[in-house]
Each structure stands twice: as structure tokens, then as C-alpha cells.
PDB file of C-alpha atoms in Angstrom:
ATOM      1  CA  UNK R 162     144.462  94.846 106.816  1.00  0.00           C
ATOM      2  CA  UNK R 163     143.170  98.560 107.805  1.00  0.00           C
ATOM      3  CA  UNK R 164     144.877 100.904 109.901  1.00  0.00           C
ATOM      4  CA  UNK R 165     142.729 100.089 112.811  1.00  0.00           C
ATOM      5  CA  UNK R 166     139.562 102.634 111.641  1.00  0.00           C
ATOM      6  CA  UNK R 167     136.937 102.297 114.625  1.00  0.00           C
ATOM      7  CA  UNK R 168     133.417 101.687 113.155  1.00  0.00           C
ATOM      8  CA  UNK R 169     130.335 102.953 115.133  1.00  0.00           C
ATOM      9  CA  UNK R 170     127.504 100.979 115.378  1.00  0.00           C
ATOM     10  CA  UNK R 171     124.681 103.111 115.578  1.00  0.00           C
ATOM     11  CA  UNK R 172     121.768  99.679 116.445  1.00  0.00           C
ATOM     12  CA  UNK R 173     123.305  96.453 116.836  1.00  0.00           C
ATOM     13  CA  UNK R 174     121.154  93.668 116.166  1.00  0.00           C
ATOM     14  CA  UNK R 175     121.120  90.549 114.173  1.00  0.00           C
ATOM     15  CA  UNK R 176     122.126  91.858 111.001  1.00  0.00           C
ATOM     16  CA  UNK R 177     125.010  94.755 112.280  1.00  0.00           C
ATOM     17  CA  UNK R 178     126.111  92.284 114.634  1.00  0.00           C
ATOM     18  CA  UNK R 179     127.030  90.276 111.625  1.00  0.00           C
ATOM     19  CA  UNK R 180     128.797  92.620 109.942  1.00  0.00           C
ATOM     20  CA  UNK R 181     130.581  93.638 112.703  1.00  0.00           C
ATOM     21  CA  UNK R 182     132.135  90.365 113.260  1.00  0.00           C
ATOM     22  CA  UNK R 183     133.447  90.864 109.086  1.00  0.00           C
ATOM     23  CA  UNK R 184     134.512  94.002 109.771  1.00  0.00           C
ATOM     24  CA  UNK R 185     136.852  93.150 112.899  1.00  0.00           C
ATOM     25  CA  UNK R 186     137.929  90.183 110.899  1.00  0.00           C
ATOM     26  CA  UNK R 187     139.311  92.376 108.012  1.00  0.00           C
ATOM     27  CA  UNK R 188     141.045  94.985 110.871  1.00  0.00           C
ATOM     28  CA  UNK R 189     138.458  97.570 111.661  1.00  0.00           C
ATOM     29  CA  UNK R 190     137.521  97.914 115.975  1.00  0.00           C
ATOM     30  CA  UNK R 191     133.700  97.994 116.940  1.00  0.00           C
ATOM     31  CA  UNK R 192     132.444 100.670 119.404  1.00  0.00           C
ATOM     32  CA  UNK R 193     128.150 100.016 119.901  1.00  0.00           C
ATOM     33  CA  UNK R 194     125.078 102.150 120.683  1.00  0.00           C
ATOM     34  CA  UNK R 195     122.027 100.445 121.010  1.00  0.00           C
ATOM     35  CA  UNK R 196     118.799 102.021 122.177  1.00  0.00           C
ATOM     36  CA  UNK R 197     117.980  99.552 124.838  1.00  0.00           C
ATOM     37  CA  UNK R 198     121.240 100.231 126.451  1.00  0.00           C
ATOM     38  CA  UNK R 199     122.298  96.357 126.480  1.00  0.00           C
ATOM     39  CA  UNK R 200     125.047  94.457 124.800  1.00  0.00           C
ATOM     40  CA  UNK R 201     128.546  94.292 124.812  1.00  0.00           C
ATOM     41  CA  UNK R 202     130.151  91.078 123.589  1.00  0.00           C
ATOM     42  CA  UNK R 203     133.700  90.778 124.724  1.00  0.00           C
ATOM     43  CA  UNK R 204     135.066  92.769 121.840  1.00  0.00           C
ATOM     44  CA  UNK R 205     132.589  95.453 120.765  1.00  0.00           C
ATOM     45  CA  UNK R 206     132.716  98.097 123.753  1.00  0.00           C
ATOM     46  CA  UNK R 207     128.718  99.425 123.876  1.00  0.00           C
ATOM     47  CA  UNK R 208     128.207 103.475 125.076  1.00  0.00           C
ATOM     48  CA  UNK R 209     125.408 105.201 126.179  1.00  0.00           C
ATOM     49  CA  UNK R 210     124.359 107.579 123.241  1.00  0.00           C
ATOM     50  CA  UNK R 211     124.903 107.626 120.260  1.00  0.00           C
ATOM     51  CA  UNK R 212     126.356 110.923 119.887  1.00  0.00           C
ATOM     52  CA  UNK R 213     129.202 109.181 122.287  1.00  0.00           C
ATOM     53  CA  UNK R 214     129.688 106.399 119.545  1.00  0.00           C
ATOM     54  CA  UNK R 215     129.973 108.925 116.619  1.00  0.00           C
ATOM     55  CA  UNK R 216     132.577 111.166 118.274  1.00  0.00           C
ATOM     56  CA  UNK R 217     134.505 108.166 119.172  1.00  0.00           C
ATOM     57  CA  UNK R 218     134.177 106.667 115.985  1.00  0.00           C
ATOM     58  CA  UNK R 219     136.558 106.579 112.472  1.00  0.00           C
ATOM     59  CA  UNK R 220     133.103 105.799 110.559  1.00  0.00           C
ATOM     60  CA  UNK R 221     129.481 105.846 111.608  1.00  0.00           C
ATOM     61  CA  UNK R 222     127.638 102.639 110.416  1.00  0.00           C
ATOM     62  CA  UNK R 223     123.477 102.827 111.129  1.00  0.00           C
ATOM     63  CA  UNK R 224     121.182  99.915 111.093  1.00  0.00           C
ATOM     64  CA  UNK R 225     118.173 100.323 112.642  1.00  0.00           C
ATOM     65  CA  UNK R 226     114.389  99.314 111.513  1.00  0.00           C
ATOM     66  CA  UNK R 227     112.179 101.874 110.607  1.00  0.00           C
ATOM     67  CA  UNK R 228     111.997 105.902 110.075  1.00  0.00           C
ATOM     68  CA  UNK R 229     111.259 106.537 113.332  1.00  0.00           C
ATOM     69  CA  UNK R 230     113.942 104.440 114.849  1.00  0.00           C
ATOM     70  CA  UNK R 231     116.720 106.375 112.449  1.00  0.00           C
ATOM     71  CA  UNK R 232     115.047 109.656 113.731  1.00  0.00           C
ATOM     72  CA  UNK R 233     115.503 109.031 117.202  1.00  0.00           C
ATOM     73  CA  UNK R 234     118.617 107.763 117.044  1.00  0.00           C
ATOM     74  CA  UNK R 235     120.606 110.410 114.601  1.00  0.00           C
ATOM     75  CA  UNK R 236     118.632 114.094 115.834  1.00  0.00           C
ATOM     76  CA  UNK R 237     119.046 115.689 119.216  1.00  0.00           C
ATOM     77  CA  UNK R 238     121.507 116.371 121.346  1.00  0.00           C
ATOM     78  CA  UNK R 239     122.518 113.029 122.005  1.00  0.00           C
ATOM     79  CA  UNK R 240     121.989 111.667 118.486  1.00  0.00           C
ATOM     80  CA  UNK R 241     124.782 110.642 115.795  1.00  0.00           C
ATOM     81  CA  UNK R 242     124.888 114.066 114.276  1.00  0.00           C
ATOM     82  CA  UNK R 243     125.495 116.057 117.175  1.00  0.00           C
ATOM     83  CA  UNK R 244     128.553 113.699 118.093  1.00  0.00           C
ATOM     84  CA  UNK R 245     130.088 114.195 114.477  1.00  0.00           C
ATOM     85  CA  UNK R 246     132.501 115.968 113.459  1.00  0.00           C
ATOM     86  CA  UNK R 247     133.150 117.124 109.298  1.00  0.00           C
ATOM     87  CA  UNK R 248     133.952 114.980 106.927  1.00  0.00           C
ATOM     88  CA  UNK R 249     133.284 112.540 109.047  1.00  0.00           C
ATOM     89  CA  UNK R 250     131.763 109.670 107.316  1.00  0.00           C
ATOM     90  CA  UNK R 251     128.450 108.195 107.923  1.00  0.00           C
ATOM     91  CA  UNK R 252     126.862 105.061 106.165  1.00  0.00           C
ATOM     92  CA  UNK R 253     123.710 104.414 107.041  1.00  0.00           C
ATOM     93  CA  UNK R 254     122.054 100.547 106.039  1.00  0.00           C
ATOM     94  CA  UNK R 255     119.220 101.411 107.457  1.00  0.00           C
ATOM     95  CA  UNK R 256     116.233 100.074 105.249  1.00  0.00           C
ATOM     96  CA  UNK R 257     113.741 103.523 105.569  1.00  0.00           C
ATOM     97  CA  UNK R 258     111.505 105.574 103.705  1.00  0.00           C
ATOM     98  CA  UNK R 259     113.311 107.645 100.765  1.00  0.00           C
ATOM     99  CA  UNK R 260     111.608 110.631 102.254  1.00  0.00           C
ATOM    100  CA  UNK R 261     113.848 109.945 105.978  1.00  0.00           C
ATOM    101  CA  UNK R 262     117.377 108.811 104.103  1.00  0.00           C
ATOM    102  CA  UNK R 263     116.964 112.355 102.030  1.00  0.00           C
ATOM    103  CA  UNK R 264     116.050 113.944 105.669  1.00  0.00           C
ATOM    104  CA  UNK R 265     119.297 112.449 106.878  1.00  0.00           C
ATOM    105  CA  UNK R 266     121.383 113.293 103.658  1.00  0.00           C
ATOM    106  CA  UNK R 267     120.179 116.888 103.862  1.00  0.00           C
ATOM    107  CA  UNK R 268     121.103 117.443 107.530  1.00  0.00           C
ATOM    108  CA  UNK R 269     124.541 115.720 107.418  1.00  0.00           C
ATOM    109  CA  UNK R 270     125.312 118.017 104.689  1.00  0.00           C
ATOM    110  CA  UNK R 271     124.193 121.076 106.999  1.00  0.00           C
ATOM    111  CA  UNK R 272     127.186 119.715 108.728  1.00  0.00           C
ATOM    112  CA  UNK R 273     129.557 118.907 106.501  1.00  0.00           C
ATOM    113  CA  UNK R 274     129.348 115.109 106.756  1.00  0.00           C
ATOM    114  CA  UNK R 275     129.802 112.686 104.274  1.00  0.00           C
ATOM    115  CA  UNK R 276     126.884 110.517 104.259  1.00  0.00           C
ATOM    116  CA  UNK R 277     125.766 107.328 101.975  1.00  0.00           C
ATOM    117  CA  UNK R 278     122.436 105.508 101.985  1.00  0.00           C
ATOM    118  CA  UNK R 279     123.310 102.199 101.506  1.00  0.00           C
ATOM    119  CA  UNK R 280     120.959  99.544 102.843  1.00  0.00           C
ATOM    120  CA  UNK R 281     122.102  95.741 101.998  1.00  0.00           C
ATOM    121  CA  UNK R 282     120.208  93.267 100.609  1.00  0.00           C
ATOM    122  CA  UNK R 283     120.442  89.860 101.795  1.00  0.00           C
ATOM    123  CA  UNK R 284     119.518  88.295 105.589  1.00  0.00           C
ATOM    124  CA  UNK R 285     121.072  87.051 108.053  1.00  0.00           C
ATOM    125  CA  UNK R 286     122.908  83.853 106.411  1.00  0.00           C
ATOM    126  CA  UNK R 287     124.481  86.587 103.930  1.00  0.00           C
ATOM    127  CA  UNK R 288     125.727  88.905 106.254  1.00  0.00           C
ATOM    128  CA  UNK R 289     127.053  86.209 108.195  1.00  0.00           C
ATOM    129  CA  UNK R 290     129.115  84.760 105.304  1.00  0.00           C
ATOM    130  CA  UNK R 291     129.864  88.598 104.306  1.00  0.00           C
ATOM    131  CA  UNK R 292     127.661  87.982 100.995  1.00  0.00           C
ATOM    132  CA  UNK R 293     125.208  91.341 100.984  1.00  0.00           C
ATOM    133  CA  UNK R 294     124.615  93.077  98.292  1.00  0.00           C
ATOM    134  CA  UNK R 295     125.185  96.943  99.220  1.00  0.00           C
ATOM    135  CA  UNK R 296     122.486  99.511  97.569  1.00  0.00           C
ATOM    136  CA  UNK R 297     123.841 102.671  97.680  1.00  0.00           C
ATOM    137  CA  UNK R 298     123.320 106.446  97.113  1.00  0.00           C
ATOM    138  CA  UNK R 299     125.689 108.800  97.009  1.00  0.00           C
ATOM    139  CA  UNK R 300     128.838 110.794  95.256  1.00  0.00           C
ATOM    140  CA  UNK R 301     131.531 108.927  94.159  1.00  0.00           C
ATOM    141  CA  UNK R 302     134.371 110.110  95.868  1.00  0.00           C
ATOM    142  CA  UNK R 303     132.351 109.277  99.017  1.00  0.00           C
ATOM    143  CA  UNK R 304     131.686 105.885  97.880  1.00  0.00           C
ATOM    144  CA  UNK R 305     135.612 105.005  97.335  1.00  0.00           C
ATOM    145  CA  UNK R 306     136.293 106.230 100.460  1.00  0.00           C
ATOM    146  CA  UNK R 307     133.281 103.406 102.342  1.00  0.00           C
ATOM    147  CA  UNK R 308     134.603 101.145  99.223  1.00  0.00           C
ATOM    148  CA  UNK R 309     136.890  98.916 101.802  1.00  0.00           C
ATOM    149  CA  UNK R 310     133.655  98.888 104.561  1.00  0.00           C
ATOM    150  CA  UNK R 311     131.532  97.682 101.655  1.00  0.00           C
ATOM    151  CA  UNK R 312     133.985  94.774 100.745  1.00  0.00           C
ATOM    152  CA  UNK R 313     134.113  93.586 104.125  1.00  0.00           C
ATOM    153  CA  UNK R 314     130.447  92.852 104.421  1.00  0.00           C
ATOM    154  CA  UNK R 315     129.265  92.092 100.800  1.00  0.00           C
ATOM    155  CA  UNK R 316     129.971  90.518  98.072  1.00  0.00           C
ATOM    156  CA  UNK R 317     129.100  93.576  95.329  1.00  0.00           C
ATOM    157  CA  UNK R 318     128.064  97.307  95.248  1.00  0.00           C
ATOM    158  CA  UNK R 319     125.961  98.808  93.315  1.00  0.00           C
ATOM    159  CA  UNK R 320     125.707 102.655  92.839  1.00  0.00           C
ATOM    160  CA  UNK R 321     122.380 103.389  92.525  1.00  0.00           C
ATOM    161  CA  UNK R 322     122.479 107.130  91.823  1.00  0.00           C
ATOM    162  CA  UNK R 323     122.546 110.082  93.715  1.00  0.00           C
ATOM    163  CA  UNK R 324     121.618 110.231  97.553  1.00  0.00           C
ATOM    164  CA  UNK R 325     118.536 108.658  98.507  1.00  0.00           C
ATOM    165  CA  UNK R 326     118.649 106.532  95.140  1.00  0.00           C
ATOM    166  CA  UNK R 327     120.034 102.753  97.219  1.00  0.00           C
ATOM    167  CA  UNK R 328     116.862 103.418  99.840  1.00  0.00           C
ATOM    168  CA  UNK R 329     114.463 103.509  96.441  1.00  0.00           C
ATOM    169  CA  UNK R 330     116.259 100.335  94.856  1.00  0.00           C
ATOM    170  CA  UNK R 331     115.948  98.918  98.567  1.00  0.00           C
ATOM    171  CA  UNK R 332     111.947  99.412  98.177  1.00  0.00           C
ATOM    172  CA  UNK R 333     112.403  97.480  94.851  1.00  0.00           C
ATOM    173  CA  UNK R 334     113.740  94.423  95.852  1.00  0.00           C
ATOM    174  CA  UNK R 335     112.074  93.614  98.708  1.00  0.00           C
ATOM    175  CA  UNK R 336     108.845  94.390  96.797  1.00  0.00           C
ATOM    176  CA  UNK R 337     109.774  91.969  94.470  1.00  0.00           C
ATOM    177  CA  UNK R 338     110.982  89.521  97.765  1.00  0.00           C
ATOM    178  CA  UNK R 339     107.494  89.985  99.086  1.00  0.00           C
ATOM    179  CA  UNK R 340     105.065  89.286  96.207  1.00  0.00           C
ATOM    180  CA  UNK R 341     107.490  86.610  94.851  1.00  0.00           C
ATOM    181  CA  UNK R 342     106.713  85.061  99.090  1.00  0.00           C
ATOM    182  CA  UNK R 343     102.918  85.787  98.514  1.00  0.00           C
ATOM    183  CA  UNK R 344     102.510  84.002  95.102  1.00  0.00           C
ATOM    184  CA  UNK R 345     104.598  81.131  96.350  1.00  0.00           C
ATOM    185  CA  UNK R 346     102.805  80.655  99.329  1.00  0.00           C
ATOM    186  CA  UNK R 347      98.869  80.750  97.665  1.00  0.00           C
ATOM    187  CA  UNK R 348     100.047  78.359  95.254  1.00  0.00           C
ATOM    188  CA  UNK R 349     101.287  76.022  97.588  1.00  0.00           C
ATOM    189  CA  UNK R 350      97.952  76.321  99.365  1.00  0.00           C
ATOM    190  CA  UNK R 351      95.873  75.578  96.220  1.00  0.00           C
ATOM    191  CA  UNK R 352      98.717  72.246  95.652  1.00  0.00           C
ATOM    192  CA  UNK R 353      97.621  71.299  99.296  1.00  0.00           C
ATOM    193  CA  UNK R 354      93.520  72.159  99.011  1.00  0.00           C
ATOM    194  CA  UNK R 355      93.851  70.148  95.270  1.00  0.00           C
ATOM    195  CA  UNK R 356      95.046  66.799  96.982  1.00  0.00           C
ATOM    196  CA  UNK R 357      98.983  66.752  95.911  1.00  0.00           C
ATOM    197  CA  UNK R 358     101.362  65.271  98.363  1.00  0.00           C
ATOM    198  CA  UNK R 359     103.042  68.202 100.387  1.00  0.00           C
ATOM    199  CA  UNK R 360     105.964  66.522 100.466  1.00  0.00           C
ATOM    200  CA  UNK R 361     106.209  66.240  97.007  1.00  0.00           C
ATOM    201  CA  UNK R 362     104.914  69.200  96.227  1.00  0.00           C
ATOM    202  CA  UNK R 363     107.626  71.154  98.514  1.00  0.00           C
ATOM    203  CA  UNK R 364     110.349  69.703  97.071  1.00  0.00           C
ATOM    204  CA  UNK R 365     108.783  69.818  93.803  1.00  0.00           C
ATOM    205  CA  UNK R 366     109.143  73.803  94.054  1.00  0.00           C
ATOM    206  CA  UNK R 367     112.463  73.322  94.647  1.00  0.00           C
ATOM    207  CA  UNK R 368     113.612  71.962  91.319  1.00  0.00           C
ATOM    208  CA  UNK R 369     112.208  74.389  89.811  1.00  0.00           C
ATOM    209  CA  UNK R 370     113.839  77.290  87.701  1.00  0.00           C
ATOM    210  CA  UNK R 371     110.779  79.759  88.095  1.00  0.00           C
ATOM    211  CA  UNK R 372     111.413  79.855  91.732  1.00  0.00           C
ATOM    212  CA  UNK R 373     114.483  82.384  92.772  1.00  0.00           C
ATOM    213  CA  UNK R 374     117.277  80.860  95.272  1.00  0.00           C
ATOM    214  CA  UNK R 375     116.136  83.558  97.967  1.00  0.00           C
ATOM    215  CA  UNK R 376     112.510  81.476  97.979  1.00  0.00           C
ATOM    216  CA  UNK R 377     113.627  77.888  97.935  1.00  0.00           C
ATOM    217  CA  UNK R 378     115.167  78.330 100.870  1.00  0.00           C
ATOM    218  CA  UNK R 379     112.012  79.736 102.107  1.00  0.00           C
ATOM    219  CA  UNK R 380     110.141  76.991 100.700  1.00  0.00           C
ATOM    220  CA  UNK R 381     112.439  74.199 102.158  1.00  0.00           C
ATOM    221  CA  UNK R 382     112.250  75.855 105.445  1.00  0.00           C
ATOM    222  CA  UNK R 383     108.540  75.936 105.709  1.00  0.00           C
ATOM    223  CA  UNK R 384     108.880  72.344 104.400  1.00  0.00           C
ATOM    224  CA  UNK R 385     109.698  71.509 107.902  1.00  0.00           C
ATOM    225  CA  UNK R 386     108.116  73.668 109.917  1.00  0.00           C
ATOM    226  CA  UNK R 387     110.711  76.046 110.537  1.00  0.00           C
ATOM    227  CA  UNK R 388     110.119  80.120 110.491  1.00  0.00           C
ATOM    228  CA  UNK R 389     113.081  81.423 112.945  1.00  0.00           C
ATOM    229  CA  UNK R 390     113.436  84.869 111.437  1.00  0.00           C
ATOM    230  CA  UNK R 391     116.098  85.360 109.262  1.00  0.00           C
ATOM    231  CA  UNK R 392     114.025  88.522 108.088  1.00  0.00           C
ATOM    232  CA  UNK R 393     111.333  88.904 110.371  1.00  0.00           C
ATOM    233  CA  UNK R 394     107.604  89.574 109.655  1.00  0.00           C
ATOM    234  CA  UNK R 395     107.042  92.933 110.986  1.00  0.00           C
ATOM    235  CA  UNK R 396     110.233  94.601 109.105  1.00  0.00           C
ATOM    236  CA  UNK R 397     109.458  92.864 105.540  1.00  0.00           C
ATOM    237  CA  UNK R 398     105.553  94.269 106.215  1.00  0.00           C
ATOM    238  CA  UNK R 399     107.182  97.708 107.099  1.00  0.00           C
ATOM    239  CA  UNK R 400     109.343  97.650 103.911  1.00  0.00           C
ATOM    240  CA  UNK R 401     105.977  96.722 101.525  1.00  0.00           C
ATOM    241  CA  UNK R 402     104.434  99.486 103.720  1.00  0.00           C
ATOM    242  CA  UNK R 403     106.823 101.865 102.743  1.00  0.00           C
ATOM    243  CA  UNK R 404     106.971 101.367  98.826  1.00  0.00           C
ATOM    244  CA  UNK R 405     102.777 101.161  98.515  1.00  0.00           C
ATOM    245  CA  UNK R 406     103.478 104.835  99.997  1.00  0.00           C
ATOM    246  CA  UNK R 407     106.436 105.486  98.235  1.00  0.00           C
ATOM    247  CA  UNK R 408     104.512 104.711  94.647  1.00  0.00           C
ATOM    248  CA  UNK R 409     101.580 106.417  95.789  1.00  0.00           C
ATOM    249  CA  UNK R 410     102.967 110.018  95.901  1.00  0.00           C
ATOM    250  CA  UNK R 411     104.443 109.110  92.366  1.00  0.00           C
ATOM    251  CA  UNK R 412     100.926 108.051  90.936  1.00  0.00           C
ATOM    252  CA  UNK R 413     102.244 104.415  89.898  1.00  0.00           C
ATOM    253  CA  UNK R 414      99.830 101.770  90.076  1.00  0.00           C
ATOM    254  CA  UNK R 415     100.872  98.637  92.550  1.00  0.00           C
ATOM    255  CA  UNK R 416      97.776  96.711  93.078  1.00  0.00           C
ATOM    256  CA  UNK R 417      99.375  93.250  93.415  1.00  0.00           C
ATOM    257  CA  UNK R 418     102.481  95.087  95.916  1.00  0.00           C
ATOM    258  CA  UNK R 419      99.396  96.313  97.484  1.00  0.00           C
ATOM    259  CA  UNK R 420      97.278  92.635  97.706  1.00  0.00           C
ATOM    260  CA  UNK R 421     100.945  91.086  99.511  1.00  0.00           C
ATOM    261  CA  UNK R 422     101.094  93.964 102.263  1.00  0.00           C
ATOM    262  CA  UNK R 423      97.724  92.891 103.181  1.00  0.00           C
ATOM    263  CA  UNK R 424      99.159  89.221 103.938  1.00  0.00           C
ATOM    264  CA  UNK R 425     102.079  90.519 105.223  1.00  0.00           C
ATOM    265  CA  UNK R 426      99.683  92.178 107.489  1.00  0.00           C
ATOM    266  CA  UNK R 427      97.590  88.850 108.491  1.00  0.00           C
ATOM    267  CA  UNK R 428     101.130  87.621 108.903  1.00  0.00           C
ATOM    268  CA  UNK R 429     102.321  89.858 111.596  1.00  0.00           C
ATOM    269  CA  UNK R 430      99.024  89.607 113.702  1.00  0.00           C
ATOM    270  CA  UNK R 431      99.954  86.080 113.140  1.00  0.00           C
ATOM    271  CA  UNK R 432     103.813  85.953 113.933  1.00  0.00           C
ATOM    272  CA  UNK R 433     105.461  89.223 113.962  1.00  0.00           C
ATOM    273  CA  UNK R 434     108.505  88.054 115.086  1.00  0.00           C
ATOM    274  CA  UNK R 435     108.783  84.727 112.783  1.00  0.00           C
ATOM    275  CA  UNK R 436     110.176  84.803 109.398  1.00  0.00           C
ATOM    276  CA  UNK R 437     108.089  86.429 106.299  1.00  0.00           C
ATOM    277  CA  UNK R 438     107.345  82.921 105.677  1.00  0.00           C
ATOM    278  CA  UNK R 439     105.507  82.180 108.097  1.00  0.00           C
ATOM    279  CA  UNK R 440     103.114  83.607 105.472  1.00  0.00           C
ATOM    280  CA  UNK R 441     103.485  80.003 103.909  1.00  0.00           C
ATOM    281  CA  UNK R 442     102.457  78.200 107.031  1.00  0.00           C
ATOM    282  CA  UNK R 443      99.483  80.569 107.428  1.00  0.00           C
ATOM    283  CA  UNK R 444      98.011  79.940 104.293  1.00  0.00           C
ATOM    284  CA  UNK R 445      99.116  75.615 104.676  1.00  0.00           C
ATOM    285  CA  UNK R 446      96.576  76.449 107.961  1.00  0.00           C
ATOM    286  CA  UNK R 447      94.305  78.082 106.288  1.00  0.00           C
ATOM    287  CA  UNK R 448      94.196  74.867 103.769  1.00  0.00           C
ATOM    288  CA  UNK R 449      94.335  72.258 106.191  1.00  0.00           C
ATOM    289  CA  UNK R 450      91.192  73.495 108.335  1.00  0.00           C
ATOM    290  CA  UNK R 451      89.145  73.064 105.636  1.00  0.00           C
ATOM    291  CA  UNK R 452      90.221  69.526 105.314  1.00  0.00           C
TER     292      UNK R 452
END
């Protein structure tokens, strides 16, 4: 058990709201800030910034969506930074740019806070069963203090590097999560065009040892029909958005990262909301009008 640390939940949605139910179950309390202003479920107590969160707060947790999202939620006079007070630590699993968790690293240490990047890897069924994988930048000392946070919610940490280094391993994975989607999904459209038997041919893929765990559950979802967003369209397309620019200013070559954004794209015109694997049932549509 802790000593009954508050955590402050800067965004509380599916995933945060996951690992705030670990995090009360291994001691900690839950205070929320969410921009809509809604929320509240019995035992997490929601405010009305979030500068009110982080001054009430033990430890600042952020998970919000995109760059702008962390901006407008940790600057100004009612954001996370003006409510903190030195030393005060701040983990933010926010999956952003590495050019906005730098931003963030360089003006908590204007202040004296102690701040990781660490954004998770997993969805919603592993942060749920407290089985993430935490990416994360920062100095050491720092990272044995957010050690017991980390344990709550994942199942392993890895250090990364320096600050900023767990948002460019973030950019990484999910690059390989998206093109790994793409390839299975045009191949199971060729199966389908070619005559196999989808059923088959679904459950084919998932005997497989080519295919990673991650995408045979995509692939036995999609089997039936079923794309309820574990992680939805429009934040996998923003995280392929953000490593085609991210290899860009380095010069490094990403032409099939850069082929998968553009059906990530289709995808979210098509179902922003839905899982990224909806991209499968887009492409089994694609197939099936022709038929």
C-alpha cells in the first residue's frame, strides 16, 4: 500500500480512466480535470482547471491526445504548470510530438519540476488488466521516484534515454502497429478478391506465427464485424502523422510508414471514431463491391 499520494489526472478518458481504477486499487486517491468539464465517478472528485488539480495533487499524471491538447491543458494561467509547485512531479503519458514533450520538459524545468515523458503502450484491454508497457524519458532518480506509479499500471518499464527519448520510442511502435494493420489488412483483401473462404482465411491468420498477438486480436475482431475502438482511428492516424514528420526533419526515408498514413487517412473519413481496424473492413468493402 502507498501512503495515500493523490494522483492528478490531467484528461480522463478511456485509457486514464483505466489506470486510475489500478492506481486506487494499489492505495493512491484520484482528483480529475477534464477539458469538457464532465465526469466524476463516485470516487475520483473532477475540478475545474487544471492548475486546481496540480496544486491539489501528490503527482500530476497527463493523458491527453494530441500536441495541441497537452498545450492547452499544461500553459496559462490555469494550466498544470501554473498550479505546481517544485519538485513536484509530473508524468505525462501523453502520446505527442517529440518536439511538444521537449517543450514541456524544458518549461517544467524553468520551474523546478520533475517531469517524465512516459507514454504507455498497449490499449484499452491492457490498461484495464494493468499490463502497459511504460516508455519513458527521463533521469533516473526521477524515474525511481514514479517507479511505484509505473508498477501500478504496467507490467514493465523501459528507460528509453534522456527526456523526450519514451515520446520517440512511442513514434516507433505504433509505426510498426500501423504498417503491421495496413499489410494485414491488403492481404486479407487480395485472400477475399482471390476466392478463399473468409472464414477460413481469418482464422487462418490466426495460427499463424508471422502475425504479432497485438494483430490477431485485430484480425479476430474484424472476423466478426466488430471495430469498437480500443485505439481509435483518428489517434493511431495522428501518431503515423507525427513520426512521417518526425523522420522528415531527420532526413530518414519512410515511404511504406508514409503509404499506411494514407489509409489511416481513408480510414478516419471512413470511421474516425472506430478502431484502426476498421482499416480491415474498409479494404473487405472495397473487395466485396467488386464481387
Amino acid at each position: 500500500m502507498t501512503s495515500q499520494q493523490t494522483i492528478g489526472f490531467i484528461g480522463f478518458g478511456a485509457m486514464a480512466s483505466r489506470m486510475a481504477d489500478n492506481l486506487k486499487k494499489a492505495g493512491y486517491g484520484a482528483i480529475a480535470y477534464t477539458p469538457s468539464g464532465k465526469g466524476g465517478d463516485g470516487s475520483t472528485s473532477f475540478l475545474p482547471t487544471a492548475a486546481d488539480v496540480a496544486s491539489k495533487a501528490d503527482i500530476v499524471l497527463v493523458c491527453v491526445p494530441d500536441d495541441d491538447s497537452l498545450a492547452a491543458a499544461m500553459y496559462g494561467p490555469k494550466g498544470t504548470l501554473a498550479g505546481m509547485k517544485a519538485d513536484q512531479l509530473l508524468l505525462n503519458t501523453s502520446s505527442v510530438s517529440p518536439e511538444a514533450a521537449d517543450a514541456l520538459f524544458n518549461a517544467a524545468q524553468d520551474r523546478h519540476i520533475a517531469v517524465i515523458d512516459c507514454p504507455v503502450s498497449g490499449s484499452t484491454p491492457e490498461a484495464e488488466a494493468g499490463n502497459l508497457v511504460v516508455l519513458a524519458g527521463g533521469d533516473d532518480a526521477i524515474l525511481a521516484r514514479a517507479k511505484p506509479i509505473f508498477d501500478a499500471i504496467g507490467k514493465t518499464t523501459i528507460h528509453a534515454g534522456p527526456a523526450g527519448s519514451g515520446a520517440r520510442l512511442k513514434l516507433v511502435i505504433n509505426g510498426i502497429m500501423g504498417a503491421g494493420l495496413a499489410a494485414v489488412a491488403e492481404t486479407i483483401a487480395y485472400g477475399l478478391a482471390a476466392g478463399l473462404n473468409r472464414s477460413m482465411l481469418f482464422d487462418a491468420l490466426d495460427e499463424v506465427a508471422v502475425i504479432s498477438p497485438h494483430h490477431k486480436r485485430k484480425i479476430r475482431a474484424a472476423k466478426s464485424g466488430d471495430f469498437s475502438p480500443q485505439f481509435p482511428t483518428r489517434l493511431m492516424q495522428k501518431d503515423m502523422r507525427l513520426l512521417l514528420d518526425a523522420a522528415a526533419r531527420l532526413a530518414v526515408p519512410v515511404p511504406t510508414l508514409a503509404a499506411t498514413t494514407q489509409q489511416l487517412s481513408l480510414t478516419r473519413r471512413a470511421a474516425e471514431d472506430a478502431d484502426y481496424s476498421a482499416l480491415i473492413g474498409v479494404m473487405e468493402k472495397i473487395v466485396a463491391n467488386d464481387a
